[in-house]
Short mmCIF file of C-alpha atoms and ligand atoms in Angstrom, two decimals:
data_model
loop_
_atom_site.label_atom_id
_atom_site.label_comp_id
_atom_site.label_asym_id
_atom_site.label_seq_id
_atom_site.Cartn_x
_atom_site.Cartn_y
_atom_site.Cartn_z
CA MET A 1 34.87 9.44 47.41
CA ALA A 2 31.79 12.05 46.80
CA LEU A 3 31.07 12.78 43.15
CA SER A 4 31.65 16.97 44.04
CA GLU A 5 33.82 19.32 42.45
CA PRO A 6 37.81 18.56 42.65
CA ASN A 7 39.38 19.67 45.61
CA ARG A 8 42.66 18.56 44.30
CA ARG A 9 44.46 19.34 41.06
CA SER A 10 46.93 16.55 40.22
CA PRO A 11 49.60 17.78 37.54
CA ARG A 12 48.30 14.72 35.40
CA GLN A 13 44.89 16.29 35.34
CA PHE A 14 43.82 17.34 32.13
CA ASN A 15 40.19 18.60 32.53
CA ASP A 16 38.23 20.80 35.09
CA LEU A 17 35.05 18.53 35.16
CA SER A 18 33.82 17.63 38.59
CA GLY A 19 33.40 14.08 39.23
CA ARG A 20 29.72 14.21 38.51
CA GLU A 21 30.90 15.44 35.03
CA TRP A 22 33.16 13.42 34.29
CA ILE A 23 31.41 10.19 35.30
CA ARG A 24 28.52 11.17 32.62
CA PHE A 25 30.78 11.06 29.80
CA THR A 26 32.66 7.98 30.33
CA ARG A 27 29.25 5.65 29.63
CA SER A 28 30.57 3.88 26.07
CA TRP A 29 27.47 5.23 24.32
CA PHE A 30 25.48 8.70 24.18
CA VAL A 31 22.44 9.96 21.89
CA HIS A 32 23.13 13.23 20.11
CA ASN A 33 20.86 14.33 17.31
CA PRO A 34 22.34 17.22 15.25
CA PRO A 35 20.28 20.30 15.27
CA ARG A 36 19.23 21.82 11.92
CA ARG A 37 21.99 23.01 9.52
CA LYS A 38 22.49 26.51 9.43
CA ARG A 39 22.38 27.32 5.27
CA SER A 40 26.70 28.40 5.55
CA GLU A 41 26.99 24.69 6.59
CA ILE A 42 24.48 22.76 4.12
CA GLN A 43 27.20 22.68 1.21
CA HIS A 44 29.48 20.15 3.35
CA PRO A 45 28.13 16.56 2.79
CA ALA A 46 29.25 15.54 6.44
CA LYS A 47 29.78 17.45 9.55
CA TYR A 48 29.53 16.65 12.83
CA PRO A 49 27.46 18.78 15.72
CA GLU A 50 29.22 21.35 17.83
CA GLY A 51 27.80 20.85 20.81
CA MET A 52 28.85 17.18 20.67
CA ALA A 53 32.76 18.11 19.79
CA GLU A 54 32.17 20.50 22.52
CA GLU A 55 31.56 18.07 25.21
CA PHE A 56 34.96 16.41 23.78
CA ILE A 57 37.13 19.26 24.48
CA ARG A 58 35.63 20.06 27.35
CA PHE A 59 36.49 16.43 28.90
CA PHE A 60 40.04 16.21 27.11
CA THR A 61 41.54 19.55 27.90
CA ARG A 62 41.35 22.60 30.40
CA GLN A 63 40.89 26.18 28.82
CA ASP A 64 43.23 27.78 26.56
CA GLU A 65 44.79 24.32 25.79
CA TRP A 66 45.18 23.82 21.75
CA VAL A 67 42.73 21.56 19.86
CA LEU A 68 43.68 20.64 16.41
CA ASP A 69 41.50 19.00 14.03
CA PRO A 70 43.58 17.66 10.70
CA PHE A 71 40.19 17.40 8.95
CA ALA A 72 38.36 20.55 9.88
CA GLY A 73 35.55 20.96 7.24
CA VAL A 74 33.44 23.63 7.72
CA GLY A 75 35.27 23.87 11.12
CA SER A 76 32.58 22.64 13.61
CA THR A 77 35.45 21.84 16.29
CA LEU A 78 37.09 25.55 15.91
CA ILE A 79 33.17 26.90 16.86
CA ALA A 80 33.18 24.25 19.83
CA CYS A 81 37.23 25.84 21.19
CA ALA A 82 35.87 28.88 20.61
CA ALA A 83 32.76 28.65 22.50
CA SER A 84 34.52 26.44 25.40
CA GLY A 85 37.77 28.77 25.74
CA ARG A 86 39.87 26.54 23.98
CA ARG A 87 42.24 27.33 21.22
CA GLY A 88 41.84 26.00 17.86
CA LEU A 89 44.33 24.61 14.43
CA GLY A 90 41.87 23.18 11.46
CA ILE A 91 43.23 22.46 8.40
CA GLU A 92 40.91 21.35 5.38
CA ILE A 93 42.00 20.70 2.37
CA SER A 94 39.07 22.47 0.08
CA PRO A 95 39.41 25.92 0.13
CA GLU A 96 35.81 26.14 -0.40
CA PHE A 97 34.99 24.56 3.20
CA ALA A 98 38.03 26.36 4.66
CA ALA A 99 36.65 29.79 3.65
CA LEU A 100 33.02 28.82 5.61
CA ALA A 101 35.35 27.43 8.59
CA ARG A 102 37.15 30.70 8.75
CA GLU A 103 34.01 32.98 8.00
CA ALA A 104 32.43 30.71 11.04
CA VAL A 105 35.52 31.54 13.84
CA GLU A 106 35.69 35.13 12.37
CA ALA A 107 37.56 37.22 15.26
CA ARG A 108 36.92 34.40 17.95
CA GLU A 109 40.81 33.34 17.72
CA GLN A 110 40.92 30.18 15.99
CA LEU A 111 43.13 29.67 13.34
CA LEU A 112 42.61 27.32 10.21
CA VAL A 113 44.93 26.47 6.97
CA ASN A 114 43.71 25.74 3.88
CA GLY A 115 45.86 22.71 3.29
CA ASP A 116 46.93 18.72 3.84
CA ALA A 117 46.84 16.84 7.08
CA ARG A 118 49.80 15.05 5.84
CA ASP A 119 51.61 18.28 6.76
CA ALA A 120 49.56 18.71 10.08
CA SER A 121 53.02 18.38 11.62
CA ARG A 122 54.92 21.80 10.05
CA ILE A 123 51.79 23.50 10.05
CA VAL A 124 51.64 23.36 13.69
CA SER A 125 55.06 24.49 14.65
CA GLU A 126 54.10 27.20 11.60
CA HIS A 127 51.12 28.44 13.48
CA GLY A 128 50.41 27.03 16.93
CA PRO A 129 52.41 26.43 19.92
CA GLY A 130 54.21 23.44 18.91
CA ARG A 131 52.12 21.65 21.07
CA VAL A 132 48.46 20.42 21.04
CA GLN A 133 46.53 18.84 23.88
CA LEU A 134 43.74 17.12 22.03
CA ILE A 135 43.55 16.04 17.81
CA LEU A 136 39.90 15.72 17.57
CA THR A 137 38.62 14.79 14.41
CA SER A 138 36.14 13.15 11.78
CA PRO A 139 38.09 11.92 8.50
CA PRO A 140 36.39 11.18 4.89
CA TYR A 141 34.61 7.85 5.56
CA TRP A 142 37.30 6.14 2.57
CA ASP A 143 35.12 6.75 -0.37
CA MET A 144 31.59 5.98 0.54
CA LEU A 145 30.39 9.68 -0.35
CA GLY A 146 31.25 8.80 -4.22
CA LYS A 147 29.66 5.68 -3.38
CA SER A 148 25.96 5.40 -4.42
CA ARG A 149 23.94 3.17 -2.24
CA GLY A 150 20.90 2.85 -0.32
CA GLY A 151 19.73 5.90 1.92
CA VAL A 152 22.68 7.47 0.48
CA GLN A 153 21.66 7.70 -2.83
CA SER A 154 18.09 9.14 -2.14
CA VAL A 155 20.15 12.11 0.35
CA HIS A 156 22.82 12.20 -2.87
CA LYS A 157 19.21 13.00 -5.60
CA LYS A 158 17.39 15.70 -2.88
CA ARG A 159 21.37 17.11 -2.55
CA ARG A 160 22.09 17.38 -6.44
CA ALA A 161 18.20 18.73 -6.82
CA SER A 162 19.20 21.59 -4.49
CA GLY A 163 22.63 22.25 -6.20
CA LEU A 164 24.59 20.64 -3.04
CA LYS A 165 27.78 19.51 -3.22
CA THR A 166 27.66 15.34 -2.38
CA VAL A 167 31.43 14.31 -2.31
CA TYR A 168 34.03 17.15 -0.67
CA SER A 169 36.39 17.29 -3.85
CA ASN A 170 38.03 15.88 -6.77
CA ASN A 171 41.34 16.85 -5.61
CA ALA A 172 43.99 13.70 -5.91
CA ARG A 173 45.26 14.91 -2.23
CA ASP A 174 41.17 14.48 -0.48
CA LEU A 175 41.67 11.29 1.28
CA GLY A 176 38.07 10.62 0.39
CA ASN A 177 39.14 9.88 -3.18
CA ILE A 178 41.51 6.54 -2.57
CA THR A 179 39.21 4.25 -3.78
CA ASP A 180 41.51 1.11 -2.62
CA TYR A 181 40.58 0.16 0.90
CA ASP A 182 44.35 -0.72 2.31
CA ALA A 183 45.72 2.28 0.22
CA PHE A 184 43.12 4.62 2.25
CA LEU A 185 43.68 3.18 5.74
CA ASP A 186 47.55 3.31 5.35
CA ALA A 187 47.52 7.38 4.35
CA LEU A 188 44.94 7.74 7.52
CA ARG A 189 47.73 6.24 9.74
CA ASP A 190 49.85 8.36 7.87
CA VAL A 191 48.62 11.23 8.58
CA PHE A 192 47.73 10.77 12.50
CA VAL A 193 51.43 8.91 13.02
CA GLY A 194 52.64 12.23 10.95
CA MET A 195 50.85 14.37 13.60
CA LYS A 196 51.81 12.30 17.25
CA PRO A 197 54.86 14.83 17.53
CA ALA A 198 52.17 17.92 17.59
CA LEU A 199 50.11 16.13 20.61
CA GLU A 200 51.57 16.55 24.36
CA VAL A 201 52.53 13.07 25.33
CA GLY A 202 50.06 11.68 27.76
CA ARG A 203 47.15 13.72 25.92
CA TYR A 204 44.44 12.04 23.45
CA LEU A 205 43.35 11.20 19.84
CA VAL A 206 39.93 11.25 19.47
CA ILE A 207 38.79 10.34 15.62
CA ILE A 208 35.11 9.80 14.92
CA CYS A 209 34.08 7.44 12.30
CA GLN A 210 32.21 4.53 11.09
CA ASN A 211 31.97 0.88 9.65
CA VAL A 212 30.72 1.27 6.30
CA ARG A 213 29.05 -1.03 3.29
CA THR A 214 29.98 -0.75 0.48
CA PRO A 215 27.62 -0.76 -2.67
CA GLU A 216 27.98 -4.66 -3.68
CA GLY A 217 27.26 -5.87 0.37
CA VAL A 218 30.77 -6.09 1.52
CA VAL A 219 30.55 -4.61 5.00
CA GLN A 220 34.29 -3.24 5.85
CA PRO A 221 35.04 -2.49 9.89
CA LEU A 222 36.59 0.79 8.84
CA ALA A 223 36.40 2.07 12.83
CA TRP A 224 37.53 -1.19 14.35
CA ASP A 225 39.96 -1.55 11.09
CA LEU A 226 41.69 2.21 11.69
CA ALA A 227 41.62 1.22 15.92
CA ARG A 228 44.05 -1.36 15.26
CA ARG A 229 46.10 0.15 13.09
CA LEU A 230 46.60 2.89 15.10
CA SER A 231 47.36 0.46 18.39
CA GLY A 232 50.88 0.64 18.29
CA PRO A 233 51.67 4.25 17.83
CA PHE A 234 49.27 4.97 20.05
CA GLN A 235 47.38 3.20 23.29
CA PHE A 236 43.83 2.61 22.33
CA LYS A 237 41.91 3.41 24.95
CA GLY A 238 38.19 2.24 23.96
CA GLU A 239 35.59 3.73 22.02
CA ARG A 240 32.50 5.96 22.85
CA ILE A 241 29.70 4.99 20.42
CA TRP A 242 27.49 8.14 18.95
CA VAL A 243 23.97 7.46 18.68
CA GLN A 244 21.49 8.99 16.37
CA ASP A 245 17.80 8.02 17.45
CA ASN A 246 16.21 9.99 15.17
CA LYS A 247 16.49 8.76 11.60
CA PRO A 248 14.28 7.73 9.55
CA LEU A 249 14.52 3.49 8.95
CA GLY A 250 15.03 2.98 5.40
CA ILE A 251 13.63 -1.15 4.67
CA TRP A 252 17.03 -2.73 3.36
CA GLY A 253 17.35 -6.08 2.21
CA TYR A 254 13.73 -6.78 2.87
CA PRO A 255 12.80 -9.92 2.62
CA THR A 256 15.93 -11.80 1.70
CA GLU A 257 19.14 -10.02 3.53
CA PHE A 258 20.19 -8.55 6.50
CA VAL A 259 20.80 -4.59 6.19
CA THR A 260 21.30 -2.20 8.86
CA ASN A 261 20.35 1.00 9.01
CA VAL A 262 23.88 2.45 10.41
CA HIS A 263 22.47 5.17 12.95
CA HIS A 264 25.60 5.09 15.20
CA HIS A 265 29.55 6.27 15.07
CA TYR A 266 32.40 4.99 16.69
CA CYS A 267 34.04 7.89 18.81
CA LEU A 268 37.82 6.37 19.11
CA VAL A 269 40.38 7.32 21.78
CA PHE A 270 43.87 6.95 21.81
CA LYS A 271 46.58 8.12 24.19
CA HIS A 272 49.99 9.25 23.49
CA GLY A 273 51.55 7.04 25.60
CA GLY A 274 55.16 8.47 25.17
CA ALA A 275 57.72 7.32 22.68
C1 SAM B 301 33.91 14.17 7.70
S1 SAM B 301 34.74 15.46 7.13
C2 SAM B 301 34.95 16.46 8.26
C3 SAM B 301 33.82 17.65 8.82
C4 SAM B 301 34.17 18.21 10.32
N1 SAM B 301 34.02 17.41 11.01
C5 SAM B 301 32.96 19.53 10.20
O1 SAM B 301 32.32 18.89 10.67
O2 SAM B 301 32.83 20.01 9.55
C6 SAM B 301 36.37 15.58 6.70
C7 SAM B 301 37.16 16.27 5.68
O3 SAM B 301 38.10 15.85 5.66
C8 SAM B 301 38.67 16.86 4.35
N2 SAM B 301 39.77 16.20 4.05
C9 SAM B 301 39.91 15.08 3.02
N3 SAM B 301 41.23 15.11 2.76
C10 SAM B 301 42.18 15.76 3.28
C11 SAM B 301 43.35 16.04 3.07
N4 SAM B 301 43.84 15.33 2.84
N5 SAM B 301 43.71 17.19 4.41
C12 SAM B 301 42.88 18.04 4.94
N6 SAM B 301 41.57 18.07 4.64
C13 SAM B 301 40.99 16.19 3.85
C14 SAM B 301 37.67 17.02 3.57
O4 SAM B 301 37.26 17.99 2.78
C15 SAM B 301 36.53 17.38 4.77
O5 SAM B 301 35.88 18.34 4.98
#
């Protein structure tokens, strides 16, 4: 089959891409180096690039469809929705980040609710169409922002010196403040299972996360554990590995211990298979 524009639309076709565009996206890894952050975004300790979000949105949805981001931060997913003609609904627990996100998409028909991701199903039915065609998000990576270690330590030092936040918030409802690893994974699983009814059957959930290493040197395979916990409620369809190849290397562990410079994230793809 030639990789040209699709000439027939199946009712199950979920995007408007040509075969050539489709095949490019299905490579299991990609390099995306985030552009320099705008002043308004810099207060957030861990946002993802809008350009990358847009590639996922264009693959998993069609024009005018709804995208839900339950951990919306400063609104990268909503900005990408506005740029690609989709409708975004974001939920963000921090009033400060929620305000920045709203400002970023002002007058571009995107919805941002300052609330708790645990209430996503209720929020979707109040504010959205009752159904969304894609959930695209990046949750807190456990309580890692609050833990002083390696490269994060020096980044935090610089951010503190510039008066910038090093954690999302002190709010007990902020999932980034759950210190017990299993309790954190349970909470995260509950968030995604809770919003499953809002996702159209046959459509996708994409979660961007990382495996993490504690200051004590214990590697917790957060991405893999999350994939395991959500396989069941959802069908796990595989991962795309997001690589950054322009980050400086730190000499961690030398000369006695193997410690990686972690410059990649997992984009975990799940499907709502029904039931
Ligand atoms: C990794 S960041 C997401 C950044 C976002 N993708 C962006 O590019 O701006 C995770 C976000 O989840 C938010 N968060 C933590 N717990 C939450 C909860 N229970 N409900 C909603 N948002 C929450 C944090 O405040 C933080 O902004």
